[in-house]
Short mmCIF file of C-alpha atoms and ligand atoms in Angstrom, two decimals:
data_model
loop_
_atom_site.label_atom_id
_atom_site.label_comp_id
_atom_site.label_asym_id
_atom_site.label_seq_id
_atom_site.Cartn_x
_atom_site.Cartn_y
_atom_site.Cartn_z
CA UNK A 293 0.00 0.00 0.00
CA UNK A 294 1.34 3.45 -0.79
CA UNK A 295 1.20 5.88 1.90
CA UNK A 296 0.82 10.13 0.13
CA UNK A 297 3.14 12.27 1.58
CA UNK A 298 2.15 13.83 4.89
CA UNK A 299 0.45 17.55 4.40
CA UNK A 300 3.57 19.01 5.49
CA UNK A 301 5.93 16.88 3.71
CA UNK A 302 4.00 18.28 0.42
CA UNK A 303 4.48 21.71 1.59
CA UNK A 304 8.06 21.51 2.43
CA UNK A 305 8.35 19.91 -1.03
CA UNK A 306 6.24 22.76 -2.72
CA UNK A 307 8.25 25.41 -0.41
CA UNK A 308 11.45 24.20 -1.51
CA UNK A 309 10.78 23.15 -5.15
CA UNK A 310 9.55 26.90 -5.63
CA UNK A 311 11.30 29.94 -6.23
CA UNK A 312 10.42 33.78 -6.40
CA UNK A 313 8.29 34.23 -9.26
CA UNK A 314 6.90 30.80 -9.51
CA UNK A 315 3.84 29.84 -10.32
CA UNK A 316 1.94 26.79 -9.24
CA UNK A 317 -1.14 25.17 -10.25
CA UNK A 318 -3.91 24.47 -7.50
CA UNK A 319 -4.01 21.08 -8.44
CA UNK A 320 -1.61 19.74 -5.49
CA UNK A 321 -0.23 16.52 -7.95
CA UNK A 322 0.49 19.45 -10.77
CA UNK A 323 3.44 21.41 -9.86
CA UNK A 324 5.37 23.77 -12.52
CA UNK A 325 8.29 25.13 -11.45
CA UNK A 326 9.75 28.43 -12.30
CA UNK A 327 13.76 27.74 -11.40
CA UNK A 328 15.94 30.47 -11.05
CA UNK A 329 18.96 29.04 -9.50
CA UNK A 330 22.42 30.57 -10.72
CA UNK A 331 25.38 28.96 -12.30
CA UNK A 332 28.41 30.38 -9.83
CA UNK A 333 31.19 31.31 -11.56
CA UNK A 334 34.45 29.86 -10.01
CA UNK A 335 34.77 26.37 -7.91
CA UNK A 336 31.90 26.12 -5.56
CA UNK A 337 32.49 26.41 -1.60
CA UNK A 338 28.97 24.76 -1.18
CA UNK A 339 29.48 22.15 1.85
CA UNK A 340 29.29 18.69 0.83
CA UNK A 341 29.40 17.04 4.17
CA UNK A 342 27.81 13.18 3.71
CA UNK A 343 24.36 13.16 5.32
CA UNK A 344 23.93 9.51 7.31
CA UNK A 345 22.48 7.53 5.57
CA UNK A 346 19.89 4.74 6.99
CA UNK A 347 21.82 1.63 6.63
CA UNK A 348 19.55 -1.66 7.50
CA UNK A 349 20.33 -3.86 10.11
CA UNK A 350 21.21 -7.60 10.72
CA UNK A 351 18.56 -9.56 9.51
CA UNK A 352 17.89 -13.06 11.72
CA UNK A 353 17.42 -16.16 9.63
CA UNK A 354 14.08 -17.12 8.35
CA UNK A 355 13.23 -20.45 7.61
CA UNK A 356 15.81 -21.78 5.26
CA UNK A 357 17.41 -18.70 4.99
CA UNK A 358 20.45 -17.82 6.65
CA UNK A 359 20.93 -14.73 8.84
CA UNK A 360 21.56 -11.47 6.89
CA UNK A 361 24.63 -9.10 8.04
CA UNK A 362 23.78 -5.72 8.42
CA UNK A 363 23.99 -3.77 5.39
CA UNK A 364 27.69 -2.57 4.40
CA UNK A 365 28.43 0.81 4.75
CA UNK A 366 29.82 3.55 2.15
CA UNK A 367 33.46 4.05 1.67
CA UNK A 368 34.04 7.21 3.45
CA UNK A 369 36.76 8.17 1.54
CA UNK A 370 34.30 8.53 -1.29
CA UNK A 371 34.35 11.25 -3.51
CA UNK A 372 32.93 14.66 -3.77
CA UNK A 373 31.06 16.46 -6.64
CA UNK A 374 30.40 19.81 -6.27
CA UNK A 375 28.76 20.92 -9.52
CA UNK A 376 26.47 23.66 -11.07
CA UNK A 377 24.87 23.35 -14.55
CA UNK A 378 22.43 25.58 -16.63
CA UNK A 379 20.07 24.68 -19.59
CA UNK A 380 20.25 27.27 -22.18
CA UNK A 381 17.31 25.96 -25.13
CA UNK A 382 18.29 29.08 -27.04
CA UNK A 383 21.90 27.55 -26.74
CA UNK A 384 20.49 24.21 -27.24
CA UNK A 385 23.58 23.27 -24.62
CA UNK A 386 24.17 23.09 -20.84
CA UNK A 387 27.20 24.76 -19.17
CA UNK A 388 28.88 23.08 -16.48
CA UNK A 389 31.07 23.55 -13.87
CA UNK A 390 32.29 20.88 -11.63
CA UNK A 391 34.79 20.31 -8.52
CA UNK A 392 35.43 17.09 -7.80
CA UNK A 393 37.59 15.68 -4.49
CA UNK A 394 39.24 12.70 -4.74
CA UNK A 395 40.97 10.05 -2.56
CA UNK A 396 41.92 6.85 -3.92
CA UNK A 397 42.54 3.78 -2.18
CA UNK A 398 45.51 3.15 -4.75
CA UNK A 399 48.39 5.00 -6.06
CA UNK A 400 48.01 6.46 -9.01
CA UNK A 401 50.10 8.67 -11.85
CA UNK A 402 46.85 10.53 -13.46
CA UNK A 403 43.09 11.12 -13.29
CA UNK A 404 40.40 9.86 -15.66
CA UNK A 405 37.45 11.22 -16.72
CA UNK A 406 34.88 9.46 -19.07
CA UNK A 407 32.84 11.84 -21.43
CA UNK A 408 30.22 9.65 -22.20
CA UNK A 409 27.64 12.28 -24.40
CA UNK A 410 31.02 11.32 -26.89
CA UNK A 411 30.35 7.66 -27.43
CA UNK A 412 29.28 6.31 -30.68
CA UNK A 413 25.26 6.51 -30.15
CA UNK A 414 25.01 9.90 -28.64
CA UNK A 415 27.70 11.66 -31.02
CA UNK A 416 25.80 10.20 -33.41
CA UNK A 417 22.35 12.26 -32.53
CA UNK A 418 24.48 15.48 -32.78
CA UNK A 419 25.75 15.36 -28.60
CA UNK A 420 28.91 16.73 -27.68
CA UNK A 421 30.68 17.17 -24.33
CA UNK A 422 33.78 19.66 -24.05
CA UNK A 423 36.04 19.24 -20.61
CA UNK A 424 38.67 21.68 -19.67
CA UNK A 425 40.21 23.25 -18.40
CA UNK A 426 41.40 21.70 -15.36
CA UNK A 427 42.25 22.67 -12.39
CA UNK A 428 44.02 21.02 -9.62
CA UNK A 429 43.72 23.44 -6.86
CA UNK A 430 45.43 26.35 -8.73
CA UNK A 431 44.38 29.05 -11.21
CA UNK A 432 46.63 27.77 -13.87
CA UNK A 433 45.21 24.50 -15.86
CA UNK A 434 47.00 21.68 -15.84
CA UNK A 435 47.64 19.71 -19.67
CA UNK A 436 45.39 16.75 -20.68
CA UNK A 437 44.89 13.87 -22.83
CA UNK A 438 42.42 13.09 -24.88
CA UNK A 439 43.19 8.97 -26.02
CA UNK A 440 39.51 8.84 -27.58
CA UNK A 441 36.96 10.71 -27.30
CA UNK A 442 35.47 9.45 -24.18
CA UNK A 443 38.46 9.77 -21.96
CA UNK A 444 39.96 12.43 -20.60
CA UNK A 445 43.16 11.86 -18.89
CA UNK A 446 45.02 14.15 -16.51
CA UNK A 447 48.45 12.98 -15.96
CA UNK A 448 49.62 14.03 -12.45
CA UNK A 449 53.02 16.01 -12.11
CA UNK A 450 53.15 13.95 -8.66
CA UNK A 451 51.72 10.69 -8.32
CA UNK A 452 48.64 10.52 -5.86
CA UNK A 453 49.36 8.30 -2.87
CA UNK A 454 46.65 5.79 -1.74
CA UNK A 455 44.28 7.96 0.59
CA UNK A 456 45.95 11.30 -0.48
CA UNK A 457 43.06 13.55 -1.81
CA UNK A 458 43.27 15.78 -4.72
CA UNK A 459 40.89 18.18 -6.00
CA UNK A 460 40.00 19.25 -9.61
CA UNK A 461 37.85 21.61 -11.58
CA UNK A 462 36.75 21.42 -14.88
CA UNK A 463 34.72 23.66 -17.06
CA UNK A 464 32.12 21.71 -19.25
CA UNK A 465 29.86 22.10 -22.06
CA UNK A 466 27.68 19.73 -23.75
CA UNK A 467 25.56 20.27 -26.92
CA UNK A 468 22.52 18.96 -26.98
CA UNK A 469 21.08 16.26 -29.39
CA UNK A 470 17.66 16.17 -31.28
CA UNK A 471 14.86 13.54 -30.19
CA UNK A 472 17.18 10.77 -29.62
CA UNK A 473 16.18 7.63 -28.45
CA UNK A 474 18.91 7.55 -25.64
CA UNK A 475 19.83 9.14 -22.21
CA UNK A 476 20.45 12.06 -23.92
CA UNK A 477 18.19 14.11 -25.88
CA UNK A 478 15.62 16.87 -26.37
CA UNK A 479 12.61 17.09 -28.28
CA UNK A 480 10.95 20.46 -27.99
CA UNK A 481 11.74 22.10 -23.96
CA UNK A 482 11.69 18.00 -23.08
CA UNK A 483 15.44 17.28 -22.12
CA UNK A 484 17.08 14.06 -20.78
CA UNK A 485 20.05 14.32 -19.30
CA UNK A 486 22.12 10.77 -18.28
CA UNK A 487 25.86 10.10 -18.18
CA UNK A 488 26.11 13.91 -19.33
CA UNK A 489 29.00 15.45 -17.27
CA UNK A 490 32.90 14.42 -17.00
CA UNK A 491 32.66 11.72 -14.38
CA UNK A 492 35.61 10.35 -12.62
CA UNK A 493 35.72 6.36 -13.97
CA UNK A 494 37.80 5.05 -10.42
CA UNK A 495 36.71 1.02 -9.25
CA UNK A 496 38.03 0.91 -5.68
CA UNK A 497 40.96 -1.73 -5.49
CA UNK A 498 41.48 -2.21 -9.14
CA UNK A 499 41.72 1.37 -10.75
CA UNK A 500 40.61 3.37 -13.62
CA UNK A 501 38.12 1.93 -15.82
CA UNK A 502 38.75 2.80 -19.67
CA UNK A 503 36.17 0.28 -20.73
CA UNK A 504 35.27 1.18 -24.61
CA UNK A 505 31.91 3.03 -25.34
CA UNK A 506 29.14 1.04 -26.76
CA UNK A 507 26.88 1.66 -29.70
CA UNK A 508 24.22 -0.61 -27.95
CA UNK A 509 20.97 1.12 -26.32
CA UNK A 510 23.30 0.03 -22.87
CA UNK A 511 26.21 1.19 -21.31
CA UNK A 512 29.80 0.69 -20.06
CA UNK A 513 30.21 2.68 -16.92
CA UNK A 514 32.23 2.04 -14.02
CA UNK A 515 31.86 4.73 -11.10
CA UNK A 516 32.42 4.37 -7.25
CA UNK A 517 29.93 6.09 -4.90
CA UNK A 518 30.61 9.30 -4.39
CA UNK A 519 28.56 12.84 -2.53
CA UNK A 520 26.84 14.76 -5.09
CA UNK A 521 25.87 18.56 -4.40
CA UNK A 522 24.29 20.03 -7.91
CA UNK A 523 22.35 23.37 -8.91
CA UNK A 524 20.37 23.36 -11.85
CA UNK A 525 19.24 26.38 -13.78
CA UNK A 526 16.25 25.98 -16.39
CA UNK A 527 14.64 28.34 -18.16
CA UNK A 528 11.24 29.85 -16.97
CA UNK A 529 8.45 27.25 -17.10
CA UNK A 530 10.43 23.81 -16.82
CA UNK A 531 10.76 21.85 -14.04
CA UNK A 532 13.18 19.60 -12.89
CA UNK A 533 12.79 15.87 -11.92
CA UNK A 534 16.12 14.60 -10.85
CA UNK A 535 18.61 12.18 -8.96
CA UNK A 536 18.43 12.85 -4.92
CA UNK A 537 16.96 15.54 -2.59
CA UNK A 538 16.28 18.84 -3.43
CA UNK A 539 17.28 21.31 -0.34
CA UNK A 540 16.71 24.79 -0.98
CA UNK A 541 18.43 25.82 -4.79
CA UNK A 542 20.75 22.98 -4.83
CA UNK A 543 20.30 18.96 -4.84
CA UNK A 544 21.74 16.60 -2.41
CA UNK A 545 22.56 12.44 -3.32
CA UNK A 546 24.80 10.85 -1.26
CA UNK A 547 27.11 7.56 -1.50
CA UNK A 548 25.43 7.26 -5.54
CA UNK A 549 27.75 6.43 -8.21
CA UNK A 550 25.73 8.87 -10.69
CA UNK A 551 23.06 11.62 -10.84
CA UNK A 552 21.04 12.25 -13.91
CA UNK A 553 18.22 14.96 -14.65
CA UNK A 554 14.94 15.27 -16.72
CA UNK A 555 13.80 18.77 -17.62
CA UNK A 556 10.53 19.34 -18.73
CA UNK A 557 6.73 19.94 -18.36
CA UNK A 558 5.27 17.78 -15.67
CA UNK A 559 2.04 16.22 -14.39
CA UNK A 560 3.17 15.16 -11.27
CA UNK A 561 2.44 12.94 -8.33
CA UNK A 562 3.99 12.09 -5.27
CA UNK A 563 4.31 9.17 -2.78
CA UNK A 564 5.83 7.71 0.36
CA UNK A 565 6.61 3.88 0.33
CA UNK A 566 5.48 1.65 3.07
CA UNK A 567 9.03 0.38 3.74
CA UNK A 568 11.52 0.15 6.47
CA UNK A 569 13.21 2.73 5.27
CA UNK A 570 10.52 5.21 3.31
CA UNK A 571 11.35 6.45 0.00
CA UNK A 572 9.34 9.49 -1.69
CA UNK A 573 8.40 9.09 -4.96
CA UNK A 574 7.17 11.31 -7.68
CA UNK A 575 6.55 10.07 -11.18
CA UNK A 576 6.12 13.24 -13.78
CA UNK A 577 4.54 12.98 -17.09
CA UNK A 578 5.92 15.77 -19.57
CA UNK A 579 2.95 17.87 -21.39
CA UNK A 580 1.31 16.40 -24.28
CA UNK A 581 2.13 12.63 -22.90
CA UNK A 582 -1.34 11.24 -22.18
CA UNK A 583 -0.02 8.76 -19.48
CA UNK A 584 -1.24 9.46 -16.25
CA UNK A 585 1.62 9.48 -13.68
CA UNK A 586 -0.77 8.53 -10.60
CA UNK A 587 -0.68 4.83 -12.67
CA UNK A 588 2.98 4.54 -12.98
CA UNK A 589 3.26 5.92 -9.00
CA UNK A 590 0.66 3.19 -7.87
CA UNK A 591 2.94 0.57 -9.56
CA UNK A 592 6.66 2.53 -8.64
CA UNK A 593 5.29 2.29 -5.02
CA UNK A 594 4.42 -1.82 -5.17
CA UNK A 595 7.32 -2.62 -7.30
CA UNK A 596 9.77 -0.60 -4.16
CA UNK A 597 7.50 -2.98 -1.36
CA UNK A 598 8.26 -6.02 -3.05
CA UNK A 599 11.97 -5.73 -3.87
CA UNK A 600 12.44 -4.20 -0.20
CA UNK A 601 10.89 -7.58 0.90
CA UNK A 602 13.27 -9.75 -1.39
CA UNK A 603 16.54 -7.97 -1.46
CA UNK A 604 16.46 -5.75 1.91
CA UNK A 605 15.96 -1.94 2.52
CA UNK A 606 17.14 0.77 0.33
CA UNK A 607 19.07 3.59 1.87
CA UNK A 608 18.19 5.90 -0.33
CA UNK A 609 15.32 8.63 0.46
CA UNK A 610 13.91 9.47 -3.22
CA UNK A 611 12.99 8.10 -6.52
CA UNK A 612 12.08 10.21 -9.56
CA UNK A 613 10.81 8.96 -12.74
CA UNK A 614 10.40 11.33 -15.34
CA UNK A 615 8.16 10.14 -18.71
CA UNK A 616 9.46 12.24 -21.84
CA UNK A 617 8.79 11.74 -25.23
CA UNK A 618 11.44 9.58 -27.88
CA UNK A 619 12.14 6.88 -25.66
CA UNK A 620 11.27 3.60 -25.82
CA UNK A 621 11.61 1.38 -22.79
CA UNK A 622 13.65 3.20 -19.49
CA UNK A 623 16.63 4.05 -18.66
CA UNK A 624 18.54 3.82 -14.81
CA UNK A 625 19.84 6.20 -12.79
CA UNK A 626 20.49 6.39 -9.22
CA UNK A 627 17.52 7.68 -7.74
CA UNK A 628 16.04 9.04 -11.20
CA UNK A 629 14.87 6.85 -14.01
CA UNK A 630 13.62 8.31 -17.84
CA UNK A 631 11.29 6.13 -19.49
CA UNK A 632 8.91 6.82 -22.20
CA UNK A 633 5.61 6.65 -22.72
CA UNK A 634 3.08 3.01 -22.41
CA UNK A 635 5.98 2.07 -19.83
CA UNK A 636 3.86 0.98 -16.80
CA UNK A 637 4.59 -2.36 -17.40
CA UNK A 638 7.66 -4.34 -16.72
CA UNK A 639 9.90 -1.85 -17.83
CA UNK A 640 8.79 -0.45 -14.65
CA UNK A 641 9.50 -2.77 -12.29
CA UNK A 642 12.65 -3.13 -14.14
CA UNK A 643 14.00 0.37 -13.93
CA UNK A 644 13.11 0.27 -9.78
CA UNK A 645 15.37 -3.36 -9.49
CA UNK A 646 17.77 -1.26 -10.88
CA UNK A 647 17.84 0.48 -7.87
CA UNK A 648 19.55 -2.54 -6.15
CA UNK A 649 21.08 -4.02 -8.95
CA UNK A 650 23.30 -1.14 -10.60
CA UNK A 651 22.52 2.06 -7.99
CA UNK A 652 23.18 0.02 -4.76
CA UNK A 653 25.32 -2.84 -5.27
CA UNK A 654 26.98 -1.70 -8.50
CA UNK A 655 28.86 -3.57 -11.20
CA UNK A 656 31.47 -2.90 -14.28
CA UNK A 657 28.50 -2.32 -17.05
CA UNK A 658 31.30 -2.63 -19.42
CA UNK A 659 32.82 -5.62 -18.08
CA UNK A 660 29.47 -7.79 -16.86
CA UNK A 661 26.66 -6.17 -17.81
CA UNK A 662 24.96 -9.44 -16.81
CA UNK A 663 25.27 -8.41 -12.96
CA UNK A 664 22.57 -5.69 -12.77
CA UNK A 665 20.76 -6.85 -16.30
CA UNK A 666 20.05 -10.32 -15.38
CA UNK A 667 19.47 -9.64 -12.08
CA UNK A 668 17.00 -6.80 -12.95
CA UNK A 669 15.22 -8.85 -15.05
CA UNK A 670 15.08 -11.72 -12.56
CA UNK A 671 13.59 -9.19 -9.76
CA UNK A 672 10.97 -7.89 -12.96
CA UNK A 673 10.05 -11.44 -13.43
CA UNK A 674 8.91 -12.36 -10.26
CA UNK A 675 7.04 -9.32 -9.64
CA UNK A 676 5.00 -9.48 -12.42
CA UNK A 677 4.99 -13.08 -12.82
CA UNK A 678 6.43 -13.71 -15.95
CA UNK A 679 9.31 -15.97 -14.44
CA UNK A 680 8.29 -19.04 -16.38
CA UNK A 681 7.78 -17.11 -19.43
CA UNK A 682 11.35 -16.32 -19.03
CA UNK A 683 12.57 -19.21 -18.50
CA UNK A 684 11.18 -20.79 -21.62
CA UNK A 685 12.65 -18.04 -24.04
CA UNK A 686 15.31 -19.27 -26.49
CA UNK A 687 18.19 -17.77 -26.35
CA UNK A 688 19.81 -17.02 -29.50
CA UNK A 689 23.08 -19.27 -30.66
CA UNK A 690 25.26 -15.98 -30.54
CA UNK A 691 24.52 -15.89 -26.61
CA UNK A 692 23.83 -19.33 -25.31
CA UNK A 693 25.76 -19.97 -22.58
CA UNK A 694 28.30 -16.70 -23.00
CA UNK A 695 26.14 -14.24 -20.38
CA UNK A 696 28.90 -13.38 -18.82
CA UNK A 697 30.30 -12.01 -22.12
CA UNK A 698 31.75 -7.83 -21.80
CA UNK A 699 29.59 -5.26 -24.22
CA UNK A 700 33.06 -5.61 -26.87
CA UNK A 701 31.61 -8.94 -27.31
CA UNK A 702 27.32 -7.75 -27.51
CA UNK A 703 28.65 -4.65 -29.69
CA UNK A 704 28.57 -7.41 -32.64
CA UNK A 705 26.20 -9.26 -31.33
CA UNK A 706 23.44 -6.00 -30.86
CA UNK A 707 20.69 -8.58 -31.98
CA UNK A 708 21.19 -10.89 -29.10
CA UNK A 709 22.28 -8.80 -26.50
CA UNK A 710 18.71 -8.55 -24.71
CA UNK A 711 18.11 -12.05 -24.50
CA UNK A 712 21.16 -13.20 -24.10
CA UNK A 713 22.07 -11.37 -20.97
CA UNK A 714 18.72 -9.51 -19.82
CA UNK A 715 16.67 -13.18 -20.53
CA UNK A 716 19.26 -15.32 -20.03
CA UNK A 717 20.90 -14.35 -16.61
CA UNK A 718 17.38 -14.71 -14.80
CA UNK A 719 17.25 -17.88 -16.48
CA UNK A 720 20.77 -18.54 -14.57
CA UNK A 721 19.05 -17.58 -11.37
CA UNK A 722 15.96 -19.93 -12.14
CA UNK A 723 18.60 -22.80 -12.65
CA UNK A 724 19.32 -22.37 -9.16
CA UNK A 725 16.02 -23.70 -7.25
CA UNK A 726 13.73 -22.52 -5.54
CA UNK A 727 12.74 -18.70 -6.21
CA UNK A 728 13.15 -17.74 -2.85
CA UNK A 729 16.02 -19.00 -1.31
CA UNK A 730 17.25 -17.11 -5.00
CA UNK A 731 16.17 -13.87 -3.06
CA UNK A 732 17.51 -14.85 -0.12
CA UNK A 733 20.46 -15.18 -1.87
CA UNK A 734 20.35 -11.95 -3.13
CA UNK A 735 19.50 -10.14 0.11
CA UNK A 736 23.00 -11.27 1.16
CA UNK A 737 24.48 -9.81 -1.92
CA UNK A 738 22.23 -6.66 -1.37
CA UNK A 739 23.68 -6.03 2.24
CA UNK A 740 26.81 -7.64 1.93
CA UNK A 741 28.07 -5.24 -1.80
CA UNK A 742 26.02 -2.29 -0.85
CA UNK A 743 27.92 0.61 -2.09
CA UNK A 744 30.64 -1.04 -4.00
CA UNK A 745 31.37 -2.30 -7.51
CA UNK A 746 30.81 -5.96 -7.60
CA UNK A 747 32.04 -8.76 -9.86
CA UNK A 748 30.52 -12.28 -10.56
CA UNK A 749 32.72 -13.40 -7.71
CA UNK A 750 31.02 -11.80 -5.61
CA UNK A 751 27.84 -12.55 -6.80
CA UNK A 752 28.61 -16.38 -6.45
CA UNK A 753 29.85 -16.22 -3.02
CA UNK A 754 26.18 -14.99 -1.74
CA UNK A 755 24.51 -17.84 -3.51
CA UNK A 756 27.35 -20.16 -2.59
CA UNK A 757 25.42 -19.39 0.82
CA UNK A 758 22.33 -20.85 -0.32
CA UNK A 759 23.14 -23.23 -3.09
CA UNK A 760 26.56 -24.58 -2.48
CA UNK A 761 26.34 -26.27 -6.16
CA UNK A 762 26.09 -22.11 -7.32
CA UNK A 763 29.27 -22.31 -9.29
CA UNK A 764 28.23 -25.01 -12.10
CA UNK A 765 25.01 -24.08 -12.17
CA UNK A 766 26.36 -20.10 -13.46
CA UNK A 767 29.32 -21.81 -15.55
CA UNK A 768 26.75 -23.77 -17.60
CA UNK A 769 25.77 -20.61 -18.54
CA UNK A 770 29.34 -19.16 -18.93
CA UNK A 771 28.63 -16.41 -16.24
CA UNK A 772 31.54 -17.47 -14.75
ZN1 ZN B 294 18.05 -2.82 -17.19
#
C-alpha cells in the first residue's frame, strides 16, 4: 500500500521546489516550477558534508534462509562532486562547472574522466561534451589527454598516494542532441540528461576503468559512490525531476555512483513507500504525454514494497521517474529513471530493481553487464509473474551460454544482446532452485556489496550461501 506524503511533507516539497516568481497550479499533484537558481562562476564552496544515511540492520534467519549481516556501509573516503549546470534551449547546450575531491585507495600517476555524451550513439544524434580546463587546486590549468573521445586523462606532475586527496575543476559544455532515443536528448523544452558530465571512472581496489563506449541502447560505466551537491538552472516554465533531494536551490545524493536529470513539463504525483526505510516518490509525465503518472506511481510504489521484501531496505530517500517523449523502454539512474511513454509495465518494475542491482550494489556495465541486467530482469520477473515465461525463451546461438560475455563482445552481437544477458541471466538464477532461497540469496548480496562495484565473484559467493552447487550451475551458462 502506498502511503501520500504527509500535508507538510507536500508543503516543504512545494516550499522548496519553488522559487520567487513561480507559479503553481492548485491542483496539489500538478506542480510547474519556475527555477531560477544561478550557475556560480568559479569552484563552488557549497558544503558537501555526507548526510547519514539509513543503513539496514542484521537480519535473523528465516526459515531456510540464513541470517543477513547488516547492510555494508559507504566508503568514506568517497568522492565529492560539487557541480552547477544551466540549460540554455536558445543555446540548445548546458554549461557546467564541476569540482570534484578525490581520494583513492591506490596510487596512481593521473586522473580519468569518461565523457560519455562522446560515445558512438550519442555523437551520433548530434551530442557533444567539451572538458577543460582543469584545475588542480590552482588558477593555472593543468595539460590533458584526450586517447579517444570518451576519456579524458590528466596525468599528475606527482603521483597521488593511496588515501591522499586531490581536487580538480573542470569547465564543461555539452551540446545537446535532437529527439534521440537515448539518455540524452531533447525534443521540444523535453530534455534528458544521463551520463552527461565528466565523471571520474575510479573502481576501488582495481583502478581506472577505460572500458570502450558502446553503440548498444546500454552502457559501459564504471563509477564508485561518491557525494553529489548540484544546482540546476532551467529556463522559466520547466521543471526539474532529478537524482536525490532537493534542499533549498541545490540537490543533495549521497554515496550514488551517478546523478542524472529530466527537464521538462510535468504532471506530477507524489508518494511515500510503506518500507523500512521510506522512500518518496514522484513520477512526472511531460505535457502532451497522455499517461497518467498517478498509474505509474501506484505501480513505482508496489514494485519498491516487493523488492524491499526480497533484497532488503534501500538507503536511499527518493525516486524520480520522469516520462518524456522519444524513448522507448527506461533508462537507470540512481535515484532518477527516464522512461517513455506506455511504460507501466515491466519496464517499470525493471527500472526500480535497478535500484539494487546497478545504484546500490553496482557492477562494471562494461565488463558484466549481466550483474545488474540479469538480475533486474530476474527481480521484474517475479514481480509481475512472468518468471516461467522467461525461463522458456530461447536464447539465441550468438549468446547461449556466453552471459557473462563484456559489451566488446554484444557490440557485434546488438541482436542478441537482450536475450542473451537480460533473458538469459534470470534464467541462470531460475537454474538455481527454488525462487526464494534465490532472493535470499540476493539479500546477502544486497547487504553484503552495498555501495561497492561488484564482480561475478562476488555474486557467487552470496549464492554459494544458499546453493553450495552455485558455481556449475552459473558456468553452464558461462557467467563465470
Ligand atoms: Zn536494465
Amino acid at each position: 500500500m502506498r502511503r501520500h506524503l504527509p500535508p507538510l511533507l507536500v508543503a516543504l516539497a512545494l516550499a522548496a521546489a519553488c522559487s520567487p516568481g513561480t507559479q503553481r497550479s492548485a491542483t496539489p499533484t500538478t506542480e510547474v516550477t519556475s527555477e531560477t537558481t544561478t550557475t556560480t562562476a568559479g569552484p563552488t564552496t557549497t558544503s558537501t558534508a555526507p548526510s547519514p544515511l539509513p543503513l539496514a540492520g542484521p537480519q535473523a534467519a528465516t526459515g531456510p534462509c540464513p541470517a543477513v549481516p547488516a547492510q555494508a556501509a559507504p566508503d568514506p573516503d568517497r568522492p565529492t562532486y560539487t557541480m552547477s549546470l544551466r540549460l540554455d534551449l536558445d543555446d540548445n547546450a548546458v554549461e557546467g562547472r564541476l569540482t570534484v575531491r578525490f581520494r583513492p585507495d591506490l596510487s596512481t600517476d593521473r586522473l580519468v574522466f569518461r565523457l560519455w555524451p562522446n560515445g558512438p550513439r550519442p555523437a551520433a544524434a548530434g551530442a557533444r561534451l567539451e572538458a577543460g580546463p582543469v584545475f588542480l587546486g590552482a588558477p593555472v590549468p593543468v595539460p590533458t589527454e584526450a586517447p579517444d573521445p570518451t576519456t579524458l586523462v590528466v596525468p599528475l606532475e606527482v603521483p597521488l598516494a593511496a588515501g591522499e586527496e586531490i581536487e580538480a575543476t573542470v569547465p564543461w559544455r555539452l551540446t545537446l542532441p535532437g529527439a534521440s532515443n537515448d539518455r540524452l536528448a531533447r525534443q521540444g523544452d523535453a530534455v534528458r540528461l544521463g551520463s552527461f558530465f565528466p565523471v571520474l571512472a575510479w573502481e576501488p581496489g582495481v583502478g581506472w576503468a577505460t572500458d570502450a563506449a558502446t553503440s548498444a541502447f546500454a552502457e559501459s560505466t564504471t563509477t564508485p559512490v561518491a557525494d553529489f551537491s548540484y544546482s540546476v538552472a532551467v529556463p522559466d516554465g520547466l521543471s526539474v525531476l532529478a537524482s536525490g533531494v532537493r534542499d533549498g536551490a541545490r540537490w543533495r545524493a549521497d554515496a550514488v555512483r551517478d546523478v542524472a536529470i529530466s527537464v521538462g513539463r510535468f504532471r506530477s504525483a507524489e508518494a511515500l513507500t510503506d518500507t523500512p526505510q521510506p522512500v518518496e516518490v514522484t513520477v512526472g509525465v511531460h505535457e502532451g504525454l497522455d499517461d497518467d503518472p498517478e498509474v505509474y506511481l501506484d505501480r513505482v510504489v508496489r514494485a519498491f514494497e516487493d523488492f524491499s521484501r526480497r533484497f532488503g531496505p534501500l538507503p536511499y530517500p527518493a525516486y524520480s521517474l520522469a516520462v518524456t517523449p522519444g524513448l522507448s523502454g527506461g533508462i537507470e539512474y540512481p535515484g532518477h529513471v527516464m522512461q517513455g511513454p506506455g511504460t507501466t509495465g515491466r519496464t517499470l518494475s525493471h527500472e526500480v530493481a535497478h535500484m539494487w542491482f546497478y545504484a546500490l550494489v553496482g557492477n562494471n556495465q562494461g565488463a558484466d553487464p549481466w550483474l545488474d541486467e540479469g538480475l533486474a530482469t530476474w527481480a521484474e520477473a517475479r514481480f509481475e509473474g512472468t518468471l516461467d515465461d522467461v525461463v522458456a525463451r530461447s536464447i539465441p546461438a550468438a549468446g547461449r551460454e556466453r552471459v557473462g560475455e563484456p559489451m566488446t563482445y554484444w557490440e557485434s552481437h546488438q541482436g542478441a544482446y537482450f536475450r542473451s544477458v537480460y533473458v538469459q541471466g534470470a534464467q541462470a538464477l531460475a537454474a538455481l532452485g527454488d525462487p526464494d532461497a534465490v532472493d535470499c540469496a540476493l539479500r546477502h548480496y544486497a547487504a553484503t556489496h552495498a555501495f561497492t562495484i561488484a564482480r561475478p565473484a562476488d555474486l557467487l559467493d552470496a549464492l554459494r550461501r544458499v546453493f553450495p552447487d552455485a558455481e556449475a550451475t552459473l558456468a553452464g551458462f558461462g557467467a563465470l
